[in-house]
mmCIF file of C-alpha atoms and ligand atoms in Angstrom:
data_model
loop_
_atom_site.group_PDB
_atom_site.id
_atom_site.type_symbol
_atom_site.label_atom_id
_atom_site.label_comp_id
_atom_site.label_asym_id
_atom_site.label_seq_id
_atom_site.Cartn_x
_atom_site.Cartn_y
_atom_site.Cartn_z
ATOM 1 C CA UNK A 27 -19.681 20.467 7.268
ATOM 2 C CA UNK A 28 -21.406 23.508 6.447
ATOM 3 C CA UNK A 29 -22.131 24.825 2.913
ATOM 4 C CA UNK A 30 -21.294 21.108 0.855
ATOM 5 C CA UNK A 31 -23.362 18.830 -0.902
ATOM 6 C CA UNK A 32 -24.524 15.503 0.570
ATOM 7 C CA UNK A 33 -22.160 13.825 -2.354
ATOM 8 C CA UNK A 34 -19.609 16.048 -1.158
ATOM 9 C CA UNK A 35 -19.689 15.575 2.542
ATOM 10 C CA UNK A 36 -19.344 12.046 2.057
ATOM 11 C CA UNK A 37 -16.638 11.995 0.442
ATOM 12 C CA UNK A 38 -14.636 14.362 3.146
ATOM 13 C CA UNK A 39 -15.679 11.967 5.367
ATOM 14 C CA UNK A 40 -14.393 9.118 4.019
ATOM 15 C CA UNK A 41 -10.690 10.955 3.206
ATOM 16 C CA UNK A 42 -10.838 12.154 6.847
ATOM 17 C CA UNK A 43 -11.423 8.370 8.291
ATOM 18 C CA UNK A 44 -9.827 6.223 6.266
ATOM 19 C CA UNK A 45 -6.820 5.197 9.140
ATOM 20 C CA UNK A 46 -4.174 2.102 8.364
ATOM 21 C CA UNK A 47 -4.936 -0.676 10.811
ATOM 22 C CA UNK A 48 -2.008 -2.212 12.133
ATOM 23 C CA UNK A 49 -3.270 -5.497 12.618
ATOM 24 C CA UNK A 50 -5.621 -7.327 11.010
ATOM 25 C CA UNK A 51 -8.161 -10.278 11.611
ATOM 26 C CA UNK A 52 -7.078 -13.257 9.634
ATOM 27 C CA UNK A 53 -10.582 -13.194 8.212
ATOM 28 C CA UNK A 54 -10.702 -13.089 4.447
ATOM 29 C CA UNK A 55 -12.928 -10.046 2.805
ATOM 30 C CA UNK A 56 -14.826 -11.106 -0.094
ATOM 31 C CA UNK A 57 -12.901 -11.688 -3.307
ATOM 32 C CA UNK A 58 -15.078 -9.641 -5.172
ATOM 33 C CA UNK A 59 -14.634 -6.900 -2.396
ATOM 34 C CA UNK A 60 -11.045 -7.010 -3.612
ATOM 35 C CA UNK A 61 -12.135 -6.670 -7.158
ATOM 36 C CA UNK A 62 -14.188 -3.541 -6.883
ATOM 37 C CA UNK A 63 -10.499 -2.005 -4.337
ATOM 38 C CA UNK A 64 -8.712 -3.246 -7.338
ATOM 39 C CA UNK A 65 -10.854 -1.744 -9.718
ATOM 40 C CA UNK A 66 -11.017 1.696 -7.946
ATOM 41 C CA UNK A 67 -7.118 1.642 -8.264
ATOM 42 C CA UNK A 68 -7.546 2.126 -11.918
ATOM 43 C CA UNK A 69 -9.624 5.308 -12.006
ATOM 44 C CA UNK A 70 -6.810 6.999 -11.199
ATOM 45 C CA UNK A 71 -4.898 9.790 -13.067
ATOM 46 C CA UNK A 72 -2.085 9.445 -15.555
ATOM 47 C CA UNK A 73 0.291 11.274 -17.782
ATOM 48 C CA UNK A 74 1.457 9.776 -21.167
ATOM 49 C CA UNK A 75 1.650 6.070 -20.142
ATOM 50 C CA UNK A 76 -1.936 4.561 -20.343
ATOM 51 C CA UNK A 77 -2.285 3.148 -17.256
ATOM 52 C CA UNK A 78 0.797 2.634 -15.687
ATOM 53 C CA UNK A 79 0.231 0.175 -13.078
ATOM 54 C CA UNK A 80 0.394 -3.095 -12.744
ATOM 55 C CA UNK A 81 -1.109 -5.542 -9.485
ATOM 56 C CA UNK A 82 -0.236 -8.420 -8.083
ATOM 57 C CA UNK A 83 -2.611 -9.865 -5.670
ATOM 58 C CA UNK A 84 -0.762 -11.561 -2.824
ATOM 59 C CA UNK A 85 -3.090 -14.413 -1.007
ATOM 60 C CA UNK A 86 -3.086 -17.744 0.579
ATOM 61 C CA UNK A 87 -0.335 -19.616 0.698
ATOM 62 C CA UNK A 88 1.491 -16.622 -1.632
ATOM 63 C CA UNK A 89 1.846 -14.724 1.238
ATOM 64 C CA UNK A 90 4.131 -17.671 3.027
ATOM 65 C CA UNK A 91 6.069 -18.442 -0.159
ATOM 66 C CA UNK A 92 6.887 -14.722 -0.103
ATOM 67 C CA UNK A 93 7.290 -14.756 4.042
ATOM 68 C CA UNK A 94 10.399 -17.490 3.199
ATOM 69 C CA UNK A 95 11.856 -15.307 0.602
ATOM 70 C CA UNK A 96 12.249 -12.515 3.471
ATOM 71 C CA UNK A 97 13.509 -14.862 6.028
ATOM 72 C CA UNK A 98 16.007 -15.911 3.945
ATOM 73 C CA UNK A 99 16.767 -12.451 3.030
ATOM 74 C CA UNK A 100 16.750 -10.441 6.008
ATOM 75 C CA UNK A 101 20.198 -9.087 7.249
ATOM 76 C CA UNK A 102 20.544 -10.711 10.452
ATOM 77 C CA UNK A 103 24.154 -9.573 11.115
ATOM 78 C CA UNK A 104 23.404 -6.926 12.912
ATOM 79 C CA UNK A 105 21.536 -8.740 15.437
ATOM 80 C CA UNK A 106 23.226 -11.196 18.095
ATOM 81 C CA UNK A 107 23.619 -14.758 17.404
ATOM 82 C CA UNK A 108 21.084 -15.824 19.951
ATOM 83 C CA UNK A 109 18.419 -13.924 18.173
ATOM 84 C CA UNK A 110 18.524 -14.716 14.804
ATOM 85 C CA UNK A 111 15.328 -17.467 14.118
ATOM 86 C CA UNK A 112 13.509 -15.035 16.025
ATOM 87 C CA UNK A 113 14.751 -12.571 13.532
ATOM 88 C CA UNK A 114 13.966 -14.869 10.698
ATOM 89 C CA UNK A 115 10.825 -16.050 12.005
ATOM 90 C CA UNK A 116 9.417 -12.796 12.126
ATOM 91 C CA UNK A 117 10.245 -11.771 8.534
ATOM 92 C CA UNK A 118 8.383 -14.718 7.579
ATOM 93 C CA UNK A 119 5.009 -13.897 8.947
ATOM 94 C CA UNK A 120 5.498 -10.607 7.437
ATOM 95 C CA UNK A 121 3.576 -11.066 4.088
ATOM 96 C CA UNK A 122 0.462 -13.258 6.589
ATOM 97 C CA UNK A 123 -0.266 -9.705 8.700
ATOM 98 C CA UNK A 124 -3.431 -9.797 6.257
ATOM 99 C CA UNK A 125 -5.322 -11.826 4.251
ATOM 100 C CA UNK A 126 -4.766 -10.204 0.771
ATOM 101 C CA UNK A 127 -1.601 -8.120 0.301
ATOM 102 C CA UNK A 128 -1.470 -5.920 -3.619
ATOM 103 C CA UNK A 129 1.416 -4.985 -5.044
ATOM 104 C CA UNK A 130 1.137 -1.870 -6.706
ATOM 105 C CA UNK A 131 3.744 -1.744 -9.763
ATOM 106 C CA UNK A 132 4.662 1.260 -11.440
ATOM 107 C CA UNK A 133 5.922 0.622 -15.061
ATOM 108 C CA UNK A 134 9.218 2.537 -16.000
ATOM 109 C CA UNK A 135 9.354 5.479 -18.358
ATOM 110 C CA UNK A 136 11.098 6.443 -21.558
ATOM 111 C CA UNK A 137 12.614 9.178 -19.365
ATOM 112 C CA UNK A 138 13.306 9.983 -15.645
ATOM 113 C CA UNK A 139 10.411 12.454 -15.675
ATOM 114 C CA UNK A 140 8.047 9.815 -17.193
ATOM 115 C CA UNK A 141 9.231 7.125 -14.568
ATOM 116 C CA UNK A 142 8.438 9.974 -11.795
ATOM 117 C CA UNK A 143 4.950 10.542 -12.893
ATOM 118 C CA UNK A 144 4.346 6.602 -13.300
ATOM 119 C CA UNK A 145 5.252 6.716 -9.714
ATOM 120 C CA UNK A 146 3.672 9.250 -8.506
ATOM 121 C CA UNK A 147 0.166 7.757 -10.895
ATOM 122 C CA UNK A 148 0.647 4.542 -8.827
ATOM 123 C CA UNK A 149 0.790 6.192 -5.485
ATOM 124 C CA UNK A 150 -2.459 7.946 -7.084
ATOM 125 C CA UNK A 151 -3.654 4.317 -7.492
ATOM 126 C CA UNK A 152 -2.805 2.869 -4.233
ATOM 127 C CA UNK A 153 -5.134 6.101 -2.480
ATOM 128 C CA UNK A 154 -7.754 5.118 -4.190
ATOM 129 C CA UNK A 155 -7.349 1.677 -3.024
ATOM 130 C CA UNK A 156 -7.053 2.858 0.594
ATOM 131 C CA UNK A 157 -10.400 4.710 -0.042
ATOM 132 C CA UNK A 158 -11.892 2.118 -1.835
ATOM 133 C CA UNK A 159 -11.018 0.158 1.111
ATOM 134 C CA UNK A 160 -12.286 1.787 4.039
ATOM 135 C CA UNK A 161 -15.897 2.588 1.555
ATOM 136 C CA UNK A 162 -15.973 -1.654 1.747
ATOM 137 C CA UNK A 163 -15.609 -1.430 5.540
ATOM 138 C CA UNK A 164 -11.738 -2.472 5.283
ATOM 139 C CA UNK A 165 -8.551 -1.095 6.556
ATOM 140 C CA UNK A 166 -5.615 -0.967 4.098
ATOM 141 C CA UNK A 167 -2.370 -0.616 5.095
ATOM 142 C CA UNK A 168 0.037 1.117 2.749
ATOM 143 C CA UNK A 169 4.023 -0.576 3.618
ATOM 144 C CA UNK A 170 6.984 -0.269 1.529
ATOM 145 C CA UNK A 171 10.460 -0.779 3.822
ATOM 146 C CA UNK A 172 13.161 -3.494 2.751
ATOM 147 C CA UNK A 173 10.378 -5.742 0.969
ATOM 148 C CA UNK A 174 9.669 -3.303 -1.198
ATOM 149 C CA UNK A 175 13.280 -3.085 -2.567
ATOM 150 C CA UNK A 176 14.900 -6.478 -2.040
ATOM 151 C CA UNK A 177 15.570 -7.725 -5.277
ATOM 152 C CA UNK A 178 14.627 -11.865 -4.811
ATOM 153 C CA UNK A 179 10.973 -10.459 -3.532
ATOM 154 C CA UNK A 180 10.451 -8.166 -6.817
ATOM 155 C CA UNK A 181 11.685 -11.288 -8.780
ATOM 156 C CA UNK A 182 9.148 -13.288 -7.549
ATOM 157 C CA UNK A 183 6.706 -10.839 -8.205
ATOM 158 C CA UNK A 184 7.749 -10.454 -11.545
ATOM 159 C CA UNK A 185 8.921 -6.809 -11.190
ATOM 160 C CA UNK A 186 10.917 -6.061 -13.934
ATOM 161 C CA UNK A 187 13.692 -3.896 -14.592
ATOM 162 C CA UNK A 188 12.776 0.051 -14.549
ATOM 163 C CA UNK A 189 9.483 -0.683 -12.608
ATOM 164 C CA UNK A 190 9.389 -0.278 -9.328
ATOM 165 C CA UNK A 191 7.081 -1.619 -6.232
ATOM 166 C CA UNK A 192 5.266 1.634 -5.122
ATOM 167 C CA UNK A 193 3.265 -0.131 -2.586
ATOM 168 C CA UNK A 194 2.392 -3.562 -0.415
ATOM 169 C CA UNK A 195 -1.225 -2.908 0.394
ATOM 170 C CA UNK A 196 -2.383 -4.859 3.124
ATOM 171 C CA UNK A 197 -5.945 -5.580 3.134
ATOM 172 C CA UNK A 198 -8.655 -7.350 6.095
ATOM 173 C CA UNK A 199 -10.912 -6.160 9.218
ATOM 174 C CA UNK A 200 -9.573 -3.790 10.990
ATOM 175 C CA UNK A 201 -8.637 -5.874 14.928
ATOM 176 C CA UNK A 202 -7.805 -2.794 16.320
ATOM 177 C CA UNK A 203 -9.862 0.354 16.654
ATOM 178 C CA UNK A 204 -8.304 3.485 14.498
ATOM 179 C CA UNK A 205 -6.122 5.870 16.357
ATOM 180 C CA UNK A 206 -7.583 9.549 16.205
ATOM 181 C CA UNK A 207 -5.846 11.644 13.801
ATOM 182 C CA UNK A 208 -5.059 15.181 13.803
ATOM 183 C CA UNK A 209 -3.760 17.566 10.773
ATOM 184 C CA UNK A 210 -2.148 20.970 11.050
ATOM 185 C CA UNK A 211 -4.194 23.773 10.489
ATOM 186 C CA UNK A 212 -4.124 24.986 6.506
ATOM 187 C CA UNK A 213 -2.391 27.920 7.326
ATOM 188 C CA UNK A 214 0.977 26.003 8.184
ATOM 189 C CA UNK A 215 0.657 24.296 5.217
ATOM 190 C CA UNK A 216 -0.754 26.561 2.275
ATOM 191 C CA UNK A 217 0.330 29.726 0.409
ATOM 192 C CA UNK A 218 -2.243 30.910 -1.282
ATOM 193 C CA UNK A 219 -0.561 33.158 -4.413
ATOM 194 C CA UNK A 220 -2.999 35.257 -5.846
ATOM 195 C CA UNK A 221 -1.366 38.643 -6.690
HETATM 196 C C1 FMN R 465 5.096 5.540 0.461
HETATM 197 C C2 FMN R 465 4.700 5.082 1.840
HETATM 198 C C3 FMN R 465 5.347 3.995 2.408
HETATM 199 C C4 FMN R 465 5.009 3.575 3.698
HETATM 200 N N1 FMN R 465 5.667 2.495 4.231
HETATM 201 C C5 FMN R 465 5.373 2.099 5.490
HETATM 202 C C6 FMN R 465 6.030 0.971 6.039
HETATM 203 O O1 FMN R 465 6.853 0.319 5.397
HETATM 204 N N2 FMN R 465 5.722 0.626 7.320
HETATM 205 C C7 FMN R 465 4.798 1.338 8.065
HETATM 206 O O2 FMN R 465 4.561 0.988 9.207
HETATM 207 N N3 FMN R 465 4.140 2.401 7.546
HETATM 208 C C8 FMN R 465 4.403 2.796 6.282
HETATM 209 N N4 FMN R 465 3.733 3.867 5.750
HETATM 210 C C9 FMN R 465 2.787 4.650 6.595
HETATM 211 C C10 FMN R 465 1.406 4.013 6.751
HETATM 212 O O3 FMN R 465 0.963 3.435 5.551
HETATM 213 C C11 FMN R 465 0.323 5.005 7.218
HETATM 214 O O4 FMN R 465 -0.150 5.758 6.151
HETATM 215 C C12 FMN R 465 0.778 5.943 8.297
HETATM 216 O O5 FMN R 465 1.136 5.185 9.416
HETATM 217 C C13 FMN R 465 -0.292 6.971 8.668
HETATM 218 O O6 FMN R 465 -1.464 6.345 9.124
HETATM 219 P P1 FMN R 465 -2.884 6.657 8.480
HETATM 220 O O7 FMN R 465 -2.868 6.031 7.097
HETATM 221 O O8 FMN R 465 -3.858 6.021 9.404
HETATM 222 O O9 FMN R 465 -3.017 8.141 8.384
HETATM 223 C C14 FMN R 465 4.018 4.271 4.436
HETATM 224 C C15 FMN R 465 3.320 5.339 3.828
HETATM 225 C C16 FMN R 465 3.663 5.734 2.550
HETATM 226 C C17 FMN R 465 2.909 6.895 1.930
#
């Protein structure tokens, strides 16, 4: 990259390679690894509400006592008889894909607009995570789906009423290697107004 700073070039870099591994070794990362992910979450940007995340760190056996709550959850009407345990089943490995799985809560707001930009400061959070992540020599995988929503699994995360799940962040070793990415050139994507 012509033109940039070391500091800055790095930093490119690590926005350009950061990828979502789809599966995971069932190797744990360091705790404190997690720490410093968790702790990058909360540099991010706000409006009004101080902060407006919470985190719950998803581990251990957590991730099975949340695996049953989706197996017992999961529509499986739309499947045929014959496959529902495998349905089940599935659902309950779910939350085990990696060894530490946040939750990213956004509080509410006083207002819709103050709920939006809670949101969109948790999304915010859950980047930095991702970056944080692949700077630790992680892969983070950003999931949301039917999990994210169903009401017995944001019970027992202690989600409360007006906050909502922005994230499941899936975090381990990569057991996969990245597949290459590619963006659209700027031009299909930015209007640059300046008269
Ligand atoms: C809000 C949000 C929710 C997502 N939910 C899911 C999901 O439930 N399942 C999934 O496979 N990918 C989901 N993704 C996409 C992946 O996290 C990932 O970013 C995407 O596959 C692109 O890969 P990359 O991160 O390597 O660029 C979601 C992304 C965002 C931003």
């Amino acid at each position: 990259m012509d033109g940039v700073t070391a500091y800055a070039a790095q930093i490119h870099q690590a926005i350009r390679a950061r990828r979502s591994a789809g599966k995971m070794r069932a190797e744990a990362p360091p705790r404190a690894a997690i720490e410093r992910i968790l702790e990058a979450a909360t540099w991010a940007p706000f409006h009004k509400c101080q902060e407006p995340w919470r985190f719950v760190v998803i581990c251990g056996e957590g991730r099975l006592r949340l695996g049953e709550i989706a197996a017992q959850t999961v529509d499986v009407s739309t499947f045929p008889q014959a496959i529902h345990e495998r349905v089940r089943a599935k659902e309950r490995t779910k939350f085990a894909r990696a060894p530490f799985v946040i939750a990213v809560i956004a509080e509410g707001g006083q207002s819709a607009i103050d709920s939006d930009e809670n949101y969109a400061s948790a999304a915010a959070a859950t980047q930095n995570m991702l970056l944080a992540a692949h700077a630790e020599g992680l892969s983070g995988y950003w999931r949301t789906g039917r999990l994210a929503r169903q009401p017995e699994i944001l019970a027992a995360l202690g989600v409360a009423p007006g906050e909502r799940l922005a994230a499941f962040v899936y975090l381990g070793y990569a057991a996969t290697e990245p597949v290459a990415a590619a963006r659209a050139p700027l031009s299909q994507k930015v209007r640059w107004l300046d008269a």
